């Protein structure tokens, strides 16, 4: 049972480069999301999806794109990397039925450095 | 708007002593509260949650949390700390559209 799988785990980018962080879950969860973690700020929501074909902006969406073409996958794209996007990125998923009580499960994280 | 506060950046405890990691929240309506733990270079692991019912919630690894509505708190506790409990702990509250609002995190250091 893999749960939520993120790749790559570590990545160094140059300013202006683009890249995609991959996220896949095998739990048939409708809800998927991306958070970024910065020191002293906890985790902040970037984008989320409540099902295949849907996406919505979170708290800090600028500079990022997402798509949800399948239930399992929710890639996060950095369009033109900036040093301010140096962070740890977490993908998360959960069921939607009984929404408020459902546990959200997190991947192992992707450490991104933009130089 | 929902918010979570973890007033301590770091908590230091001797092994074998009880530990408490504090969390207070602000929500409109019924709170749905969560604790997660993060070990170095790892993802967030779910510890426990409060949805409704008994104010004392038991979770993984011997942790428990006490929900106090009048004080709007959800403190994480463990009767006897282990060195292996040293990690970063996050309190979170459920917000609309299935979002989680996180506190800034508290680093727990358990000394032998």
GROMACS .gro file of C-alpha atoms in nm:
model
  227
    1UNK     CA    1   0.000   0.000   0.000
    2UNK     CA    2   0.199   0.298  -0.131
    3UNK     CA    3  -0.033   0.580  -0.008
    4UNK     CA    4   0.077   0.920  -0.143
    5UNK     CA    5   0.392   0.910  -0.357
    6UNK     CA    6   0.589   1.220  -0.454
    7UNK     CA    7   0.881   1.257  -0.694
    8UNK     CA    8   1.147   1.385  -0.700
    9UNK     CA    9   1.252   1.401  -0.335
   10UNK     CA   10   1.526   1.656  -0.394
   11UNK     CA   11   1.570   1.902  -0.680
   12UNK     CA   12   1.788   2.205  -0.751
   13UNK     CA   13   1.667   2.449  -1.017
   14UNK     CA   14   1.809   2.762  -1.170
   15UNK     CA   15   1.602   3.079  -1.165
   16UNK     CA   16   1.368   3.082  -1.464
   17UNK     CA   17   1.363   2.708  -1.519
   18UNK     CA   18   1.038   2.514  -1.515
   19UNK     CA   19   0.969   2.177  -1.363
   20UNK     CA   20   0.692   1.945  -1.250
   21UNK     CA   21   0.655   1.779  -0.911
   22UNK     CA   22   0.471   1.453  -0.945
   23UNK     CA   23   0.212   1.322  -0.700
   24UNK     CA   24   0.020   0.996  -0.716
   25UNK     CA   25  -0.212   0.824  -0.469
   26UNK     CA   26  -0.349   0.471  -0.478
   27UNK     CA   27  -0.631   0.512  -0.225
   28UNK     CA   28  -0.900   0.628  -0.470
   29UNK     CA   29  -0.921   0.963  -0.292
   30UNK     CA   30  -1.126   1.235  -0.457
   31UNK     CA   31  -0.946   1.519  -0.282
   32UNK     CA   32  -0.583   1.603  -0.358
   33UNK     CA   33  -0.381   1.910  -0.267
   34UNK     CA   34  -0.037   2.069  -0.261
   35UNK     CA   35   0.113   2.252   0.036
   36UNK     CA   36   0.443   2.428   0.082
   37UNK     CA   37   0.630   2.432   0.411
   38UNK     CA   38   0.848   2.723   0.511
   39UNK     CA   39   1.026   2.773   0.845
   40UNK     CA   40   0.805   2.930   1.111
   41UNK     CA   41   0.502   2.937   0.882
   42UNK     CA   42   0.363   2.587   0.903
   43UNK     CA   43   0.214   2.454   0.581
   44UNK     CA   44   0.025   2.672   0.334
   45UNK     CA   45  -0.213   2.547   0.068
   46UNK     CA   46  -0.111   2.610  -0.293
   47UNK     CA   47  -0.380   2.436  -0.502
   48UNK     CA   48  -0.633   2.165  -0.449
   49UNK     CA   49  -0.873   1.941  -0.641
   50UNK     CA   50  -1.200   1.778  -0.536
   51UNK     CA   51  -1.204   1.531  -0.822
   52UNK     CA   52  -1.092   1.446  -1.173
   53UNK     CA   53  -1.116   1.747  -1.401
   54UNK     CA   54  -1.136   2.003  -1.117
   55UNK     CA   55  -0.876   2.237  -0.965
   56UNK     CA   56  -0.895   2.538  -0.735
   57UNK     CA   57  -0.656   2.794  -0.590
   58UNK     CA   58  -0.544   2.784  -0.231
   59UNK     CA   59  -0.371   3.041  -0.017
   60UNK     CA   60  -0.049   3.085  -0.219
   61UNK     CA   61  -0.116   2.984  -0.585
   62UNK     CA   62   0.095   3.238  -0.775
   63UNK     CA   63   0.371   3.085  -0.988
   64UNK     CA   64   0.220   2.736  -0.981
   65UNK     CA   65  -0.014   2.538  -1.206
   66UNK     CA   66  -0.194   2.210  -1.146
   67UNK     CA   67  -0.412   1.971  -1.342
   68UNK     CA   68  -0.621   1.666  -1.250
   69UNK     CA   69  -0.662   1.447  -1.557
   70UNK     CA   70  -0.694   1.127  -1.353
   71UNK     CA   71  -0.811   1.043  -1.001
   72UNK     CA   72  -0.465   0.915  -0.909
   73UNK     CA   73  -0.237   1.197  -1.025
   74UNK     CA   74  -0.206   1.563  -0.931
   75UNK     CA   75   0.115   1.719  -1.071
   76UNK     CA   76   0.237   2.063  -0.960
   77UNK     CA   77   0.411   2.276  -1.223
   78UNK     CA   78   0.648   2.560  -1.150
   79UNK     CA   79   0.628   2.782  -1.456
   80UNK     CA   80   0.941   2.998  -1.407
   81UNK     CA   81   1.120   2.915  -1.085
   82UNK     CA   82   1.214   3.195  -0.845
   83UNK     CA   83   1.429   3.183  -0.530
   84UNK     CA   84   1.112   3.256  -0.328
   85UNK     CA   85   0.987   2.915  -0.434
   86UNK     CA   86   1.265   2.741  -0.244
   87UNK     CA   87   1.064   2.530  -0.004
   88UNK     CA   88   0.949   2.183   0.089
   89UNK     CA   89   0.642   2.073  -0.103
   90UNK     CA   90   0.388   1.821   0.021
   91UNK     CA   91   0.114   1.650  -0.169
   92UNK     CA   92  -0.187   1.533   0.031
   93UNK     CA   93  -0.508   1.344  -0.032
   94UNK     CA   94  -0.827   1.234   0.137
   95UNK     CA   95  -1.177   1.103   0.080
   96UNK     CA   96  -1.453   1.358   0.045
   97UNK     CA   97  -1.749   1.165   0.185
   98UNK     CA   98  -1.800   1.267   0.548
   99UNK     CA   99  -1.560   1.542   0.456
  100UNK     CA  100  -1.493   1.721   0.780
  101UNK     CA  101  -1.391   1.414   0.974
  102UNK     CA  102  -1.169   1.261   0.710
  103UNK     CA  103  -0.799   1.233   0.767
  104UNK     CA  104  -0.574   1.399   0.510
  105UNK     CA  105  -0.270   1.186   0.424
  106UNK     CA  106   0.061   1.340   0.319
  107UNK     CA  107   0.343   1.232   0.093
  108UNK     CA  108   0.708   1.227   0.200
  109UNK     CA  109   0.782   1.572   0.060
  110UNK     CA  110   0.989   1.725  -0.220
  111UNK     CA  111   1.278   1.952  -0.121
  112UNK     CA  112   1.321   2.220  -0.387
  113UNK     CA  113   1.604   2.474  -0.403
  114UNK     CA  114   1.602   2.754  -0.660
  115UNK     CA  115   1.939   2.922  -0.713
  116UNK     CA  116  -1.161   3.287   0.970
  117UNK     CA  117  -1.006   2.972   1.107
  118UNK     CA  118  -0.665   2.995   1.267
  119UNK     CA  119  -0.432   2.789   1.482
  120UNK     CA  120  -0.165   2.902   1.725
  121UNK     CA  121   0.119   2.698   1.866
  122UNK     CA  122   0.268   2.935   2.123
  123UNK     CA  123   0.595   2.746   2.175
  124UNK     CA  124   0.862   2.720   1.907
  125UNK     CA  125   1.037   2.448   2.103
  126UNK     CA  126   0.960   2.223   2.399
  127UNK     CA  127   1.237   2.049   2.590
  128UNK     CA  128   1.160   1.742   2.800
  129UNK     CA  129   1.368   1.482   2.979
  130UNK     CA  130   1.311   1.121   2.874
  131UNK     CA  131   1.052   0.955   3.095
  132UNK     CA  132   0.883   1.282   3.190
  133UNK     CA  133   0.536   1.379   3.067
  134UNK     CA  134   0.517   1.613   2.772
  135UNK     CA  135   0.265   1.870   2.654
  136UNK     CA  136   0.264   2.053   2.322
  137UNK     CA  137   0.017   2.339   2.322
  138UNK     CA  138  -0.234   2.437   2.055
  139UNK     CA  139  -0.515   2.691   2.055
  140UNK     CA  140  -0.761   2.748   1.776
  141UNK     CA  141  -1.015   2.993   1.644
  142UNK     CA  142  -1.305   2.867   1.434
  143UNK     CA  143  -1.664   2.950   1.361
  144UNK     CA  144  -1.882   2.648   1.424
  145UNK     CA  145  -1.767   2.305   1.536
  146UNK     CA  146  -1.391   2.252   1.527
  147UNK     CA  147  -1.231   1.954   1.356
  148UNK     CA  148  -0.878   1.936   1.494
  149UNK     CA  149  -0.573   1.732   1.398
  150UNK     CA  150  -0.218   1.665   1.514
  151UNK     CA  151   0.059   1.564   1.277
  152UNK     CA  152   0.424   1.478   1.342
  153UNK     CA  153   0.716   1.533   1.108
  154UNK     CA  154   1.048   1.354   1.152
  155UNK     CA  155   1.361   1.499   0.985
  156UNK     CA  156   1.343   1.489   0.605
  157UNK     CA  157   1.015   1.304   0.617
  158UNK     CA  158   0.652   1.378   0.542
  159UNK     CA  159   0.374   1.452   0.790
  160UNK     CA  160   0.235   1.155   0.976
  161UNK     CA  161  -0.117   1.167   1.118
  162UNK     CA  162  -0.126   1.126   1.497
  163UNK     CA  163  -0.486   1.187   1.602
  164UNK     CA  164  -0.797   1.392   1.545
  165UNK     CA  165  -1.095   1.534   1.730
  166UNK     CA  166  -1.426   1.536   1.548
  167UNK     CA  167  -1.687   1.496   1.820
  168UNK     CA  168  -1.751   1.301   2.139
  169UNK     CA  169  -1.501   1.231   2.416
  170UNK     CA  170  -1.276   1.529   2.488
  171UNK     CA  171  -0.973   1.302   2.538
  172UNK     CA  172  -0.858   1.159   2.209
  173UNK     CA  173  -0.605   0.877   2.189
  174UNK     CA  174  -0.374   0.843   1.892
  175UNK     CA  175  -0.063   0.675   1.758
  176UNK     CA  176   0.263   0.612   1.949
  177UNK     CA  177   0.101   0.665   2.291
  178UNK     CA  178   0.000   1.025   2.224
  179UNK     CA  179  -0.330   1.174   2.331
  180UNK     CA  180  -0.488   1.517   2.307
  181UNK     CA  181  -0.741   1.697   2.522
  182UNK     CA  182  -1.006   1.909   2.357
  183UNK     CA  183  -1.119   2.202   2.573
  184UNK     CA  184  -1.399   2.403   2.416
  185UNK     CA  185  -1.408   2.678   2.678
  186UNK     CA  186  -1.035   2.745   2.641
  187UNK     CA  187  -1.036   2.673   2.264
  188UNK     CA  188  -0.738   2.444   2.312
  189UNK     CA  189  -0.628   2.105   2.184
  190UNK     CA  190  -0.304   2.024   2.364
  191UNK     CA  191  -0.104   1.717   2.270
  192UNK     CA  192   0.019   1.502   2.560
  193UNK     CA  193   0.215   1.191   2.637
  194UNK     CA  194   0.265   1.046   2.987
  195UNK     CA  195   0.627   0.939   2.937
  196UNK     CA  196   0.845   1.092   2.665
  197UNK     CA  197   1.092   0.894   2.455
  198UNK     CA  198   1.402   1.026   2.278
  199UNK     CA  199   1.247   0.893   1.958
  200UNK     CA  200   0.954   1.136   2.005
  201UNK     CA  201   1.188   1.423   1.912
  202UNK     CA  202   1.033   1.578   1.601
  203UNK     CA  203   0.831   1.871   1.469
  204UNK     CA  204   0.465   1.869   1.569
  205UNK     CA  205   0.186   2.049   1.387
  206UNK     CA  206  -0.164   2.126   1.504
  207UNK     CA  207  -0.425   2.190   1.233
  208UNK     CA  208  -0.792   2.279   1.202
  209UNK     CA  209  -1.024   2.187   0.918
  210UNK     CA  210  -1.141   2.483   0.709
  211UNK     CA  211  -1.400   2.498   0.428
  212UNK     CA  212  -1.330   2.306   0.106
  213UNK     CA  213  -1.140   2.039   0.298
  214UNK     CA  214  -0.845   2.265   0.365
  215UNK     CA  215  -0.623   2.226   0.671
  216UNK     CA  216  -0.503   2.541   0.846
  217UNK     CA  217  -0.176   2.466   1.022
  218UNK     CA  218   0.000   2.617   1.316
  219UNK     CA  219   0.365   2.717   1.276
  220UNK     CA  220   0.484   2.397   1.440
  221UNK     CA  221   0.653   2.311   1.769
  222UNK     CA  222   0.986   2.134   1.784
  223UNK     CA  223   0.996   1.873   2.059
  224UNK     CA  224   1.337   1.779   2.194
  225UNK     CA  225   1.351   1.486   2.434
  226UNK     CA  226   1.683   1.458   2.616
  227UNK     CA  227   1.820   1.130   2.755
   0.00000   0.00000   0.00000
